[in-house]
């Protein structure tokens, strides 16, 4: 795997929200590739590179917990933002007036290994090369540096991380029977109006081969 990395991430809670359950949030059983990509981009990202998730290792048993969280009942509209810019007036949402308490079904005590690689994009310049960006990422990951705190689906669920440069930690699901996890959000296609892309992951030996599952999902839909 050219210019590949392995990052160990873990946390107390995680919430990778299913898009079909918006009012009361419910998490997927495992981390989504887009959430994994977001964690990598929080450590290092430039327009010159694009992260691609290869494999997801699920290290801990899948456990759910039900909690209640405070959320906003509304969101700022593009029309209000445009009006505020036009009139040079403040734009805000009063939390005290728009707060709601909602139930969430979240994951508990999660741990993953993200195997990924990056490719240079058409925005890469003369000074961009794979070795340069790999060195930047590994240096920052070793030092625990990030541009913003990576999270496990939601900002209130921070992710701890460490770079893996030797063997990978064992999965507690390695001896479990293979599981089909159903259709799951893979990513958003920002080049085509944020079109959602779904794939069907299969958990085998505690590992999801994202590239293979994406290929099989494309063949199934075709």
PDB file of C-alpha atoms in Angstrom, residues 16-149:
ATOM      1  CA  UNK A  16     -22.052   7.896  13.814  1.00  0.00           C
ATOM      2  CA  UNK A  17     -25.607   9.003  13.113  1.00  0.00           C
ATOM      3  CA  UNK A  18     -27.803   7.052  10.733  1.00  0.00           C
ATOM      4  CA  UNK A  19     -29.341   9.557   8.294  1.00  0.00           C
ATOM      5  CA  UNK A  20     -32.763   7.881   8.524  1.00  0.00           C
ATOM      6  CA  UNK A  21     -33.047   8.597  12.299  1.00  0.00           C
ATOM      7  CA  UNK A  22     -32.664  12.356  12.653  1.00  0.00           C
ATOM      8  CA  UNK A  23     -35.086  13.281  15.448  1.00  0.00           C
ATOM      9  CA  UNK A  24     -33.745  10.703  17.907  1.00  0.00           C
ATOM     10  CA  UNK A  25     -30.179   9.930  16.924  1.00  0.00           C
ATOM     11  CA  UNK A  26     -29.045   6.350  16.499  1.00  0.00           C
ATOM     12  CA  UNK A  27     -25.495   5.316  15.709  1.00  0.00           C
ATOM     13  CA  UNK A  28     -24.260   2.866  13.123  1.00  0.00           C
ATOM     14  CA  UNK A  29     -22.593  -0.193  14.644  1.00  0.00           C
ATOM     15  CA  UNK A  30     -19.143   0.866  13.472  1.00  0.00           C
ATOM     16  CA  UNK A  31     -17.294   3.961  12.350  1.00  0.00           C
ATOM     17  CA  UNK A  32     -18.073   5.196   8.838  1.00  0.00           C
ATOM     18  CA  UNK A  33     -15.314   5.786   6.271  1.00  0.00           C
ATOM     19  CA  UNK A  34     -16.220   9.485   6.103  1.00  0.00           C
ATOM     20  CA  UNK A  35     -15.816   9.816   9.892  1.00  0.00           C
ATOM     21  CA  UNK A  36     -12.452   8.030   9.655  1.00  0.00           C
ATOM     22  CA  UNK A  37     -11.393  10.401   6.885  1.00  0.00           C
ATOM     23  CA  UNK A  38     -12.407  13.361   9.048  1.00  0.00           C
ATOM     24  CA  UNK A  39     -10.137  12.127  11.843  1.00  0.00           C
ATOM     25  CA  UNK A  40      -7.170  11.903   9.452  1.00  0.00           C
ATOM     26  CA  UNK A  41      -7.906  15.339   8.008  1.00  0.00           C
ATOM     27  CA  UNK A  42      -7.919  16.835  11.513  1.00  0.00           C
ATOM     28  CA  UNK A  43      -4.262  15.787  11.775  1.00  0.00           C
ATOM     29  CA  UNK A  44      -3.121  16.771   8.294  1.00  0.00           C
ATOM     30  CA  UNK A  45      -4.935  17.929   5.186  1.00  0.00           C
ATOM     31  CA  UNK A  46      -4.119  20.119   2.214  1.00  0.00           C
ATOM     32  CA  UNK A  47      -5.945  20.652  -1.092  1.00  0.00           C
ATOM     33  CA  UNK A  48      -3.045  18.763  -2.674  1.00  0.00           C
ATOM     34  CA  UNK A  49      -3.977  15.418  -1.067  1.00  0.00           C
ATOM     35  CA  UNK A  50      -7.074  13.224  -0.744  1.00  0.00           C
ATOM     36  CA  UNK A  51      -7.350  10.583   1.999  1.00  0.00           C
ATOM     37  CA  UNK A  52      -8.759   7.178   1.042  1.00  0.00           C
ATOM     38  CA  UNK A  53      -9.780   4.657   3.712  1.00  0.00           C
ATOM     39  CA  UNK A  54      -8.572   1.103   3.004  1.00  0.00           C
ATOM     40  CA  UNK A  55      -9.497  -0.936   6.098  1.00  0.00           C
ATOM     41  CA  UNK A  56     -11.236  -0.385   9.423  1.00  0.00           C
ATOM     42  CA  UNK A  57     -10.278  -2.623  12.345  1.00  0.00           C
ATOM     43  CA  UNK A  58     -12.951  -2.880  15.051  1.00  0.00           C
ATOM     44  CA  UNK A  59     -10.993  -3.706  18.220  1.00  0.00           C
ATOM     45  CA  UNK A  60     -13.668  -3.728  20.946  1.00  0.00           C
ATOM     46  CA  UNK A  61     -17.044  -5.499  21.144  1.00  0.00           C
ATOM     47  CA  UNK A  62     -19.916  -3.412  19.754  1.00  0.00           C
ATOM     48  CA  UNK A  63     -21.857  -2.012  22.718  1.00  0.00           C
ATOM     49  CA  UNK A  64     -24.685   0.528  22.711  1.00  0.00           C
ATOM     50  CA  UNK A  65     -25.791   2.902  25.445  1.00  0.00           C
ATOM     51  CA  UNK A  66     -28.797   5.230  25.603  1.00  0.00           C
ATOM     52  CA  UNK A  67     -28.177   8.801  26.737  1.00  0.00           C
ATOM     53  CA  UNK A  68     -29.946  12.168  26.540  1.00  0.00           C
ATOM     54  CA  UNK A  69     -28.266  15.163  24.945  1.00  0.00           C
ATOM     55  CA  UNK A  70     -29.089  18.846  24.585  1.00  0.00           C
ATOM     56  CA  UNK A  71     -29.480  19.892  20.937  1.00  0.00           C
ATOM     57  CA  UNK A  72     -30.729  22.908  19.020  1.00  0.00           C
ATOM     58  CA  UNK A  73     -34.257  22.623  17.725  1.00  0.00           C
ATOM     59  CA  UNK A  74     -33.420  24.722  14.631  1.00  0.00           C
ATOM     60  CA  UNK A  75     -30.538  25.852  12.481  1.00  0.00           C
ATOM     61  CA  UNK A  76     -29.553  29.061  10.792  1.00  0.00           C
ATOM     62  CA  UNK A  77     -30.968  29.481   7.302  1.00  0.00           C
ATOM     63  CA  UNK A  78     -29.111  30.682   4.233  1.00  0.00           C
ATOM     64  CA  UNK A  79     -31.739  33.407   3.798  1.00  0.00           C
ATOM     65  CA  UNK A  80     -31.121  34.824   7.294  1.00  0.00           C
ATOM     66  CA  UNK A  81     -27.363  34.693   6.742  1.00  0.00           C
ATOM     67  CA  UNK A  82     -27.684  36.523   3.429  1.00  0.00           C
ATOM     68  CA  UNK A  83     -29.922  39.175   5.003  1.00  0.00           C
ATOM     69  CA  UNK A  84     -27.506  39.687   7.879  1.00  0.00           C
ATOM     70  CA  UNK A  85     -24.588  40.128   5.463  1.00  0.00           C
ATOM     71  CA  UNK A  86     -26.581  42.572   3.362  1.00  0.00           C
ATOM     72  CA  UNK A  87     -27.682  44.726   6.334  1.00  0.00           C
ATOM     73  CA  UNK A  88     -24.477  44.188   8.361  1.00  0.00           C
ATOM     74  CA  UNK A  89     -26.545  43.011  11.335  1.00  0.00           C
ATOM     75  CA  UNK A  90     -25.663  40.327  13.909  1.00  0.00           C
ATOM     76  CA  UNK A  91     -26.759  36.776  13.213  1.00  0.00           C
ATOM     77  CA  UNK A  92     -27.265  34.390  16.093  1.00  0.00           C
ATOM     78  CA  UNK A  93     -29.414  31.648  17.603  1.00  0.00           C
ATOM     79  CA  UNK A  94     -30.297  31.934  21.272  1.00  0.00           C
ATOM     80  CA  UNK A  95     -29.482  28.565  22.807  1.00  0.00           C
ATOM     81  CA  UNK A  96     -31.838  29.105  25.738  1.00  0.00           C
ATOM     82  CA  UNK A  97     -34.802  29.594  23.377  1.00  0.00           C
ATOM     83  CA  UNK A  98     -33.990  26.760  20.949  1.00  0.00           C
ATOM     84  CA  UNK A  99     -32.719  24.005  23.226  1.00  0.00           C
ATOM     85  CA  UNK A 100     -34.227  20.521  23.123  1.00  0.00           C
ATOM     86  CA  UNK A 101     -33.303  17.372  25.009  1.00  0.00           C
ATOM     87  CA  UNK A 102     -33.244  14.309  22.777  1.00  0.00           C
ATOM     88  CA  UNK A 103     -32.434  10.654  23.269  1.00  0.00           C
ATOM     89  CA  UNK A 104     -29.425   9.158  21.487  1.00  0.00           C
ATOM     90  CA  UNK A 105     -28.324   5.569  21.055  1.00  0.00           C
ATOM     91  CA  UNK A 106     -24.533   5.796  21.117  1.00  0.00           C
ATOM     92  CA  UNK A 107     -21.592   3.403  21.026  1.00  0.00           C
ATOM     93  CA  UNK A 108     -19.638   2.860  24.231  1.00  0.00           C
ATOM     94  CA  UNK A 109     -15.894   2.229  24.741  1.00  0.00           C
ATOM     95  CA  UNK A 110     -14.908   2.143  21.085  1.00  0.00           C
ATOM     96  CA  UNK A 111     -11.463   1.486  19.615  1.00  0.00           C
ATOM     97  CA  UNK A 112     -10.476   1.321  15.966  1.00  0.00           C
ATOM     98  CA  UNK A 113      -7.465   1.100  13.701  1.00  0.00           C
ATOM     99  CA  UNK A 114      -7.768   3.154  10.528  1.00  0.00           C
ATOM    100  CA  UNK A 115      -5.678   1.946   7.613  1.00  0.00           C
ATOM    101  CA  UNK A 116      -5.580   4.530   4.843  1.00  0.00           C
ATOM    102  CA  UNK A 117      -3.485   6.097   2.119  1.00  0.00           C
ATOM    103  CA  UNK A 118      -3.544   9.407   0.297  1.00  0.00           C
ATOM    104  CA  UNK A 119      -3.303  10.435  -3.322  1.00  0.00           C
ATOM    105  CA  UNK A 120      -2.175  13.708  -4.834  1.00  0.00           C
ATOM    106  CA  UNK A 121      -4.969  15.762  -6.404  1.00  0.00           C
ATOM    107  CA  UNK A 122      -4.963  18.071  -9.400  1.00  0.00           C
ATOM    108  CA  UNK A 123      -4.362  20.947  -6.968  1.00  0.00           C
ATOM    109  CA  UNK A 124      -0.886  19.659  -6.088  1.00  0.00           C
ATOM    110  CA  UNK A 125       1.873  22.113  -6.918  1.00  0.00           C
ATOM    111  CA  UNK A 126       5.545  21.691  -7.824  1.00  0.00           C
ATOM    112  CA  UNK A 127       6.501  21.508  -4.155  1.00  0.00           C
ATOM    113  CA  UNK A 128       4.025  18.738  -3.343  1.00  0.00           C
ATOM    114  CA  UNK A 129       5.167  15.139  -3.294  1.00  0.00           C
ATOM    115  CA  UNK A 130       3.929  12.042  -1.405  1.00  0.00           C
ATOM    116  CA  UNK A 131       7.015  11.781   0.792  1.00  0.00           C
ATOM    117  CA  UNK A 132       6.589  15.345   2.034  1.00  0.00           C
ATOM    118  CA  UNK A 133       2.981  14.872   3.108  1.00  0.00           C
ATOM    119  CA  UNK A 134       3.669  11.460   4.633  1.00  0.00           C
ATOM    120  CA  UNK A 135       6.469  12.967   6.752  1.00  0.00           C
ATOM    121  CA  UNK A 136       4.190  15.793   7.902  1.00  0.00           C
ATOM    122  CA  UNK A 137       1.423  13.409   8.908  1.00  0.00           C
ATOM    123  CA  UNK A 138       3.682  10.943  10.757  1.00  0.00           C
ATOM    124  CA  UNK A 139       5.478  13.752  12.602  1.00  0.00           C
ATOM    125  CA  UNK A 140       2.225  15.327  13.739  1.00  0.00           C
ATOM    126  CA  UNK A 141       0.637  11.973  14.676  1.00  0.00           C
ATOM    127  CA  UNK A 142       3.677  10.951  16.742  1.00  0.00           C
ATOM    128  CA  UNK A 143       3.559  14.247  18.607  1.00  0.00           C
ATOM    129  CA  UNK A 144      -0.218  14.111  19.158  1.00  0.00           C
ATOM    130  CA  UNK A 145      -0.746  17.294  17.133  1.00  0.00           C
ATOM    131  CA  UNK A 146      -3.952  18.172  15.293  1.00  0.00           C
ATOM    132  CA  UNK A 147      -5.505  21.235  13.699  1.00  0.00           C
ATOM    133  CA  UNK A 148      -8.694  20.603  15.650  1.00  0.00           C
ATOM    134  CA  UNK A 149      -9.607  17.889  18.114  1.00  0.00           C
TER     135      UNK A 149
END
